[in-house]
Coordinates of C-alpha atoms in Angstrom, one line a residue:
M901 CA 31.1 12.0 -8.1
K902 CA 31.1 13.4 -4.7
S903 CA 30.1 10.8 -2.1
G904 CA 26.7 11.2 0.4
V905 CA 24.0 9.3 0.9
V906 CA 22.1 7.8 -2.1
I907 CA 18.2 7.1 -2.9
I908 CA 16.8 4.1 -4.8
G909 CA 13.1 5.2 -5.7
A910 CA 11.4 8.3 -5.3
G911 CA 8.1 7.2 -3.2
Q912 CA 6.8 7.9 0.3
A913 CA 10.0 6.2 2.0
S914 CA 12.7 7.8 -0.3
A915 CA 10.8 11.4 0.6
V916 CA 10.7 10.7 4.4
A917 CA 14.1 9.9 4.1
A918 CA 15.3 12.2 2.9
A919 CA 13.6 15.2 5.0
T920 CA 14.4 13.0 8.3
L921 CA 18.3 13.6 6.9
R922 CA 17.6 16.5 6.7
K923 CA 15.3 17.0 9.5
E924 CA 18.8 15.7 11.6
K925 CA 21.1 18.2 9.9
Y926 CA 22.7 15.9 7.8
T927 CA 25.1 18.1 5.6
G928 CA 26.4 16.2 3.1
T929 CA 24.6 15.1 -0.2
I930 CA 21.8 13.5 -1.3
R931 CA 20.4 11.8 -4.0
I932 CA 17.3 10.5 -5.2
L933 CA 17.2 8.4 -8.1
G934 CA 13.6 7.6 -9.6
D935 CA 11.9 6.0 -12.5
E936 CA 8.9 7.9 -12.4
S937 CA 9.0 11.6 -14.0
Q938 CA 7.5 12.9 -11.2
P939 CA 8.6 13.3 -7.4
A940 CA 7.3 11.4 -4.6
Y941 CA 3.5 11.3 -4.4
D942 CA 0.9 9.7 -2.5
R943 CA -0.4 6.5 -3.7
P944 CA -3.7 5.5 -1.8
P945 CA -5.5 7.8 -3.1
L946 CA -5.1 6.9 -6.8
S947 CA -7.5 4.1 -6.6
K948 CA -10.1 6.6 -5.2
Y949 CA -10.3 10.6 -5.1
Y950 CA -8.2 10.6 -8.3
L951 CA -9.2 8.1 -10.6
A952 CA -12.5 9.9 -9.7
G953 CA -11.1 13.1 -11.1
E954 CA -11.6 14.7 -7.1
M955 CA -7.5 15.2 -6.5
E956 CA -5.4 16.4 -9.1
L957 CA -1.4 15.8 -9.0
P958 CA 0.0 19.3 -6.7
K959 CA -2.2 18.0 -3.9
L960 CA -0.5 14.0 -4.1
L961 CA 2.9 14.9 -3.8
I962 CA 4.1 14.5 -0.2
R963 CA 6.4 17.5 -1.0
P964 CA 6.3 19.9 -2.9
E965 CA 8.5 20.4 -6.1
E966 CA 10.7 22.9 -4.5
F967 CA 10.9 21.5 -1.0
Y968 CA 13.7 19.1 -2.5
A969 CA 16.4 22.3 -3.9
D970 CA 15.0 24.0 -0.9
N971 CA 16.6 21.8 1.0
D972 CA 19.7 20.7 -1.7
I973 CA 18.1 17.4 -2.6
D974 CA 19.7 16.3 -5.7
L975 CA 16.3 14.4 -6.9
H976 CA 17.1 12.1 -10.8
T977 CA 13.6 11.8 -12.5
N978 CA 13.4 9.1 -15.1
T979 CA 16.0 7.3 -13.3
T980 CA 16.2 3.6 -13.6
V981 CA 18.7 1.8 -11.7
A982 CA 20.3 -1.1 -13.2
S983 CA 22.3 -2.4 -10.5
I984 CA 24.5 -1.7 -7.4
D985 CA 28.4 -2.3 -6.4
A986 CA 28.2 -3.2 -2.9
E987 CA 32.0 -3.1 -3.2
A988 CA 32.7 -0.1 -4.4
K989 CA 29.9 1.6 -3.4
Q990 CA 28.8 2.3 -6.1
V991 CA 24.7 2.7 -8.2
V992 CA 25.2 2.5 -11.8
T993 CA 21.9 3.5 -14.2
A994 CA 20.6 2.0 -17.0
A995 CA 22.1 5.2 -18.8
D996 CA 26.1 4.0 -17.5
E997 CA 25.9 7.2 -14.9
V998 CA 27.7 5.9 -11.5
F999 CA 26.7 7.8 -8.3
D1000 CA 28.9 6.5 -5.8
Y1001 CA 27.7 6.4 -2.2
D1002 CA 29.0 6.5 2.1
K1003 CA 25.3 4.9 2.4
L1004 CA 22.4 3.5 0.7
V1005 CA 18.7 3.6 1.6
I1006 CA 16.8 1.4 -0.9
A1007 CA 13.3 2.8 -1.0
T1008 CA 12.2 0.4 -4.4
G1009 CA 8.8 0.0 -3.3
S1010 CA 6.6 -3.1 -5.1
R1011 CA 5.1 -3.6 -8.5
A1012 CA 1.5 -5.0 -10.2
R1013 CA 1.5 -8.3 -10.2
R1014 CA 1.2 -9.0 -14.1
L1015 CA -1.5 -11.6 -15.9
N1016 CA 0.3 -13.4 -18.9
L1017 CA -2.4 -14.9 -20.5
P1018 CA -4.0 -14.8 -24.0
G1019 CA -5.2 -12.0 -25.0
S1020 CA -3.8 -9.7 -22.1
D1021 CA -2.2 -7.5 -24.8
L1022 CA -5.0 -6.0 -26.1
E1023 CA -5.8 -2.3 -25.8
G1024 CA -8.4 -1.6 -23.0
I1025 CA -6.6 -4.0 -20.2
F1026 CA -4.4 -2.1 -17.7
Y1027 CA -3.1 -2.4 -13.7
L1028 CA -2.8 0.1 -11.7
R1029 CA 0.5 1.5 -9.5
T1030 CA 1.6 4.9 -10.5
L1031 CA 0.4 8.1 -11.6
D1032 CA 0.4 7.6 -15.2
D1033 CA -1.1 4.3 -15.0
V1034 CA -4.8 6.1 -13.5
D1035 CA -4.1 8.9 -16.6
L1036 CA -4.8 6.3 -18.7
I1037 CA -7.6 4.3 -16.6
R1038 CA -9.7 8.0 -16.5
Q1039 CA -8.9 9.1 -20.0
A1040 CA -10.3 5.2 -20.7
M1041 CA -13.5 5.2 -18.4
G1042 CA -14.7 8.5 -20.5
S1043 CA -15.3 6.5 -22.8
G1044 CA -16.4 3.5 -21.7
K1045 CA -19.1 0.8 -20.4
R1046 CA -18.2 -1.8 -19.0
L1047 CA -16.0 -2.5 -16.3
C1048 CA -14.0 -5.9 -15.2
V1049 CA -11.7 -5.6 -12.7
I1050 CA -9.7 -8.5 -11.8
G1051 CA -9.3 -9.4 -8.0
G1052 CA -11.3 -8.5 -5.3
G1053 CA -8.9 -7.2 -2.5
Y1054 CA -8.8 -3.5 -1.2
V1055 CA -7.8 -1.6 -4.6
G1056 CA -9.9 -3.3 -6.9
L1057 CA -13.0 -2.9 -5.0
E1058 CA -12.3 0.3 -4.6
V1059 CA -12.1 1.4 -8.0
A1060 CA -15.1 -0.5 -8.5
A1061 CA -16.6 2.0 -6.6
V1062 CA -15.4 4.6 -8.0
A1063 CA -16.4 3.4 -11.9
S1064 CA -19.8 2.4 -10.1
V1065 CA -20.5 5.8 -8.9
A1066 CA -19.1 6.9 -12.1
G1067 CA -21.7 5.3 -14.2
L1068 CA -20.2 1.5 -15.4
D1069 CA -21.5 -1.4 -15.6
V1070 CA -18.9 -2.6 -13.5
T1071 CA -18.1 -6.6 -12.3
V1072 CA -15.6 -7.8 -10.2
I1073 CA -13.9 -11.5 -10.8
E1074 CA -12.1 -12.9 -7.7
T1075 CA -10.7 -16.5 -8.3
Q1076 CA -11.4 -17.2 -4.1
D1077 CA -14.5 -18.4 -2.4
R1078 CA -15.5 -14.4 -0.8
I1079 CA -13.6 -10.9 -1.5
L1080 CA -11.0 -9.7 0.7
Q1081 CA -10.1 -12.7 1.8
R1082 CA -6.2 -12.2 2.2
V1083 CA -7.2 -9.4 4.7
T1084 CA -10.3 -9.9 6.2
T1085 CA -12.4 -11.7 8.3
P1086 CA -15.8 -13.7 6.3
E1087 CA -18.0 -11.7 8.1
M1088 CA -16.4 -8.6 6.9
S1089 CA -16.0 -10.1 3.3
D1090 CA -19.7 -10.6 3.5
Y1091 CA -20.4 -7.2 5.1
Y1092 CA -18.5 -5.2 1.7
H1093 CA -20.1 -7.8 -0.7
N1094 CA -23.8 -7.1 0.5
L1095 CA -22.1 -3.3 -0.6
H1096 CA -21.1 -4.0 -3.8
V1097 CA -23.7 -5.7 -5.0
E1098 CA -26.6 -2.8 -3.3
R1099 CA -24.4 -0.3 -5.2
G1100 CA -24.9 -1.9 -8.3
V1101 CA -21.9 -4.5 -9.2
N1102 CA -21.8 -8.0 -10.2
I1103 CA -19.2 -9.6 -8.3
M1104 CA -18.4 -13.4 -9.3
L1105 CA -16.7 -15.5 -7.4
N1106 CA -14.3 -18.5 -7.5
K1107 CA -13.7 -17.4 -10.7
A1108 CA -9.9 -18.0 -12.6
V1109 CA -9.7 -15.7 -15.9
T1110 CA -8.5 -17.8 -18.7
G1111 CA -7.8 -15.3 -21.3
F1112 CA -9.4 -11.9 -22.7
E1113 CA -10.6 -11.8 -26.2
G1114 CA -10.9 -8.2 -28.5
T1115 CA -10.4 -7.2 -32.8
G1116 CA -7.3 -4.9 -31.2
S1117 CA -8.3 -3.9 -27.9
V1118 CA -10.5 -6.0 -25.1
S1119 CA -14.0 -6.9 -25.5
K1120 CA -14.6 -9.7 -23.7
V1121 CA -13.0 -11.7 -20.2
L1122 CA -12.8 -15.7 -20.6
C1123 CA -13.1 -17.8 -17.3
G1124 CA -12.9 -20.7 -18.5
D1125 CA -16.7 -21.6 -19.6
D1126 CA -17.8 -18.1 -18.7
S1127 CA -17.1 -14.5 -20.2
V1128 CA -18.1 -11.1 -19.4
D1129 CA -18.0 -8.7 -21.8
A1130 CA -16.0 -5.8 -21.4
D1131 CA -14.6 -3.3 -23.1
L1132 CA -12.2 -1.5 -20.1
V1133 CA -10.1 -4.3 -18.0
I1134 CA -8.5 -3.2 -14.3
I1135 CA -6.0 -6.1 -13.0
G1136 CA -5.1 -5.6 -9.1
V1137 CA -4.1 -9.4 -8.6
G1138 CA -1.5 -7.7 -5.9
I1139 CA 1.9 -6.6 -6.0
V1140 CA 5.7 -7.7 -6.0
P1141 CA 8.5 -6.2 -4.5
N1142 CA 11.4 -4.7 -6.3
I1143 CA 14.2 -6.7 -5.1
E1144 CA 16.4 -7.8 -8.0
I1145 CA 18.5 -5.0 -7.8
A1146 CA 19.4 -5.8 -4.3
E1147 CA 18.7 -9.4 -4.3
N1148 CA 21.8 -9.1 -7.4
A1149 CA 24.1 -6.7 -5.2
G1150 CA 24.6 -10.1 -2.5
I1151 CA 21.7 -8.4 -0.2
D1152 CA 19.5 -11.0 1.7
C1153 CA 16.5 -11.1 0.7
D1154 CA 13.1 -13.8 1.4
N1155 CA 9.8 -11.9 0.0
G1156 CA 11.0 -8.4 0.6
I1157 CA 14.8 -7.5 1.4
L1158 CA 15.7 -8.3 5.1
V1159 CA 16.0 -6.0 7.3
D1160 CA 16.8 -5.6 11.0
D1161 CA 14.9 -3.5 13.6
H1162 CA 16.9 -0.6 12.7
G1163 CA 16.4 -1.0 9.0
Q1164 CA 20.0 -2.2 8.3
T1165 CA 20.5 -5.1 5.5
S1166 CA 22.9 -7.5 5.8
N1167 CA 24.9 -5.1 4.7
P1168 CA 25.8 -1.9 7.4
D1169 CA 26.4 0.3 4.8
I1170 CA 22.5 -0.2 3.0
Y1171 CA 19.4 0.3 4.3
A1172 CA 16.4 -0.1 3.6
A1173 CA 12.6 0.7 3.9
G1174 CA 8.8 0.3 2.9
D1175 CA 7.1 -2.0 0.7
C1176 CA 9.9 -3.7 -0.4
T1177 CA 11.4 -4.6 2.9
N1178 CA 10.9 -7.9 5.4
H1179 CA 11.1 -6.8 9.0
P1180 CA 10.9 -8.0 12.3
N1181 CA 8.8 -7.1 14.5
R1182 CA 8.5 -7.4 18.5
L1183 CA 5.3 -6.4 19.2
L1184 CA 4.1 -9.0 16.9
G1185 CA 6.3 -11.9 17.4
R1186 CA 7.0 -12.7 13.9
R1187 CA 9.2 -11.0 10.3
L1188 CA 5.9 -9.4 8.1
R1189 CA 6.3 -7.5 5.2
L1190 CA 3.5 -4.8 5.0
E1191 CA 2.1 -3.1 1.9
S1192 CA 1.4 0.6 3.9
V1193 CA 1.9 4.2 3.8
P1194 CA 2.5 4.5 8.0
N1195 CA 5.2 1.7 7.6
A1196 CA 7.0 3.7 4.5
I1197 CA 7.4 6.3 6.2
E1198 CA 7.7 5.2 9.9
Q1199 CA 10.4 2.7 9.3
A1200 CA 12.4 4.9 6.7
R1201 CA 12.6 7.2 10.0
V1202 CA 14.1 5.3 11.7
A1203 CA 16.4 3.7 9.5
C1204 CA 18.0 7.1 8.4
S1205 CA 18.1 8.3 12.0
N1206 CA 19.8 4.7 12.8
R1207 CA 22.1 6.0 9.7
L1208 CA 23.3 9.3 11.5
G1209 CA 24.1 7.1 14.6
G1210 CA 21.2 6.6 16.4
D1211 CA 19.6 3.7 18.3
L1212 CA 15.8 3.5 17.1
E1213 CA 13.7 0.4 17.1
Y1214 CA 11.3 0.1 14.7
A1215 CA 8.5 -2.1 16.1
S1216 CA 4.9 -1.1 15.5
I1217 CA 1.3 -1.8 15.5
P1218 CA 0.2 -2.0 10.9
W1219 CA -2.5 0.5 10.6
F1220 CA -4.2 0.8 7.5
W1221 CA -7.4 2.4 5.3
S1222 CA -9.6 2.0 2.5
D1223 CA -12.4 4.8 1.4
Q1224 CA -14.9 2.6 -1.0
Y1225 CA -18.1 5.1 -1.8
E1226 CA -18.6 7.0 1.6
L1227 CA -17.8 4.6 4.1
K1228 CA -14.5 4.5 5.1
L1229 CA -12.8 1.4 6.7
Q1230 CA -10.1 1.7 9.3
M1231 CA -8.0 -1.1 10.5
V1232 CA -5.5 -1.5 12.7
G1233 CA -3.7 -5.0 13.3
F1234 CA -4.3 -8.2 11.7
S1235 CA -8.1 -9.3 12.1
S1236 CA -6.3 -13.7 11.7
D1237 CA -4.5 -13.0 15.3
G1238 CA -7.9 -13.1 16.2
E1239 CA -9.8 -16.1 18.2
E1240 CA -13.2 -14.2 18.7
S1241 CA -14.7 -10.9 17.3
V1242 CA -16.7 -8.4 19.4
V1243 CA -19.1 -6.2 16.7
R1244 CA -19.7 -2.8 18.3
G1245 CA -22.5 -0.6 16.8
D1246 CA -24.8 -1.4 14.2
K1247 CA -23.4 -2.9 10.5
S1248 CA -27.3 -1.8 9.4
T1249 CA -26.6 1.6 9.7
N1250 CA -22.9 1.6 8.1
S1251 CA -21.0 3.1 11.4
F1252 CA -19.2 -0.1 13.4
A1253 CA -16.4 -1.3 14.9
V1254 CA -15.3 -5.2 14.7
F1255 CA -12.7 -5.4 17.6
H1256 CA -10.5 -8.6 17.1
L1257 CA -10.0 -10.6 20.7
K1258 CA -7.5 -12.9 21.5
G1259 CA -7.0 -14.2 25.2
G1260 CA -8.8 -11.8 26.4
C1261 CA -6.7 -8.8 24.5
V1262 CA -7.0 -6.7 21.8
V1263 CA -5.4 -7.6 18.5
A1264 CA -7.0 -5.7 16.3
V1265 CA -9.8 -3.7 14.8
D1266 CA -11.6 -3.1 12.1
A1267 CA -14.0 -0.2 11.9
V1268 CA -16.1 1.5 9.0
N1269 CA -17.1 5.1 9.5
S1270 CA -16.1 4.9 13.5
S1271 CA -13.0 6.7 13.7
K1272 CA -13.1 7.3 17.6
A1273 CA -13.2 2.8 17.7
F1274 CA -10.8 3.3 16.0
M1275 CA -8.2 5.9 17.5
L1276 CA -9.3 3.9 20.7
G1277 CA -8.6 0.9 19.3
K1278 CA -5.5 1.8 18.6
R1279 CA -4.6 2.6 22.2
L1280 CA -6.7 -0.7 23.3
Y1281 CA -4.2 -2.5 21.7
G1282 CA -2.8 -5.5 23.6
K1283 CA -5.2 -4.9 26.3
S1284 CA -7.0 -7.1 28.4
V1285 CA -11.0 -6.3 27.7
D1286 CA -14.2 -7.9 28.7
A1287 CA -15.5 -8.6 26.2
A1288 CA -19.2 -7.9 26.5
L1289 CA -19.0 -4.9 28.1
L1290 CA -17.0 -4.0 24.6
A1291 CA -20.1 -4.5 23.0
D1292 CA -22.0 -2.0 25.1
E1293 CA -22.2 1.3 23.4
S1294 CA -23.6 2.9 26.9
I1295 CA -19.8 2.7 27.9
E1296 CA -17.3 5.1 26.9
L1297 CA -14.5 3.2 24.8
K1298 CA -12.1 4.9 26.9
S1299 CA -13.3 4.4 29.9
F1300 CA -11.5 0.9 29.2
L1301 CA -8.1 2.6 28.1
S1302 CA -8.2 2.9 32.9

């Protein structure tokens, strides 16, 4: 079969990779191999607007379906890659199709971490990762009354917010002593804990789920001696990078597929981008694996530009967001990098920003309904600021840039 670029995975990174190749005048064959039935779509809205019924598939698509044919991109949906033969430069699918490549881009993303507990195969228990997952959840929410969300991370809390607004009785079970413990400060955890409790969500902390009960479908979530009645369960306990085919092909992996700052793996003919990768970041001074749309987009652009002979470095400050109820949380950097924090605004108004400083320099910003603070915070990253002046709202943020 004719060689060219093969892209494994049909998510955000793969769509950007293919578009970048064509934009930079690559004229060879491009094939995208994805195991879902849809072309690449935006995942963040799944646990928010799509789950709430406020957005449908056409608006989720990263590129309209005709984009692929119009740009001579060979899109294969419902296609699962079984293996990579790096020596022969071939990709083999589960259906024994063989695709030759000159260069390969692995953009396999990640999957939901699963629980293997008694009763976990009962109906009414769901994971939220794909469009098909959410279609099933939306249908179940139409008849369900009592939802139990296992996991107090961003996705779990976004689901809890949507379900609470829809009128369901919602309980969140978290194994740690606070929600959002992995990603934010105790102060921000308390803020969001109180927010959800005020909206009627029951949050149980320091509770480990030990199993599920029900006849055919779930009716109870077990937590040792405690239990929660539920006719619908959504499990959100993190994700796992899809690295198995890379590992089996002899590509170096460690908490993700190891790439350099050009997006290249340990095999010079194979690049990788997105959730599945572990990359060095010169600005942060460490390696990391990011689960974010901005990372997938920029890393894919850099990798494919370099595949065509460019010399671009991927090094950017991570940023994220989460929509819960009418609140938009926008984050830049990692709050755990900070040594002190400065609150700008009033938390009681649900519009404020927390700046995290290290050595007097901004290393992270958490902004709630404060897009201006978030945008300027991105520009302030790494800059030295006076903490007392930063807290003074009478002083314009942009003055700190000069």
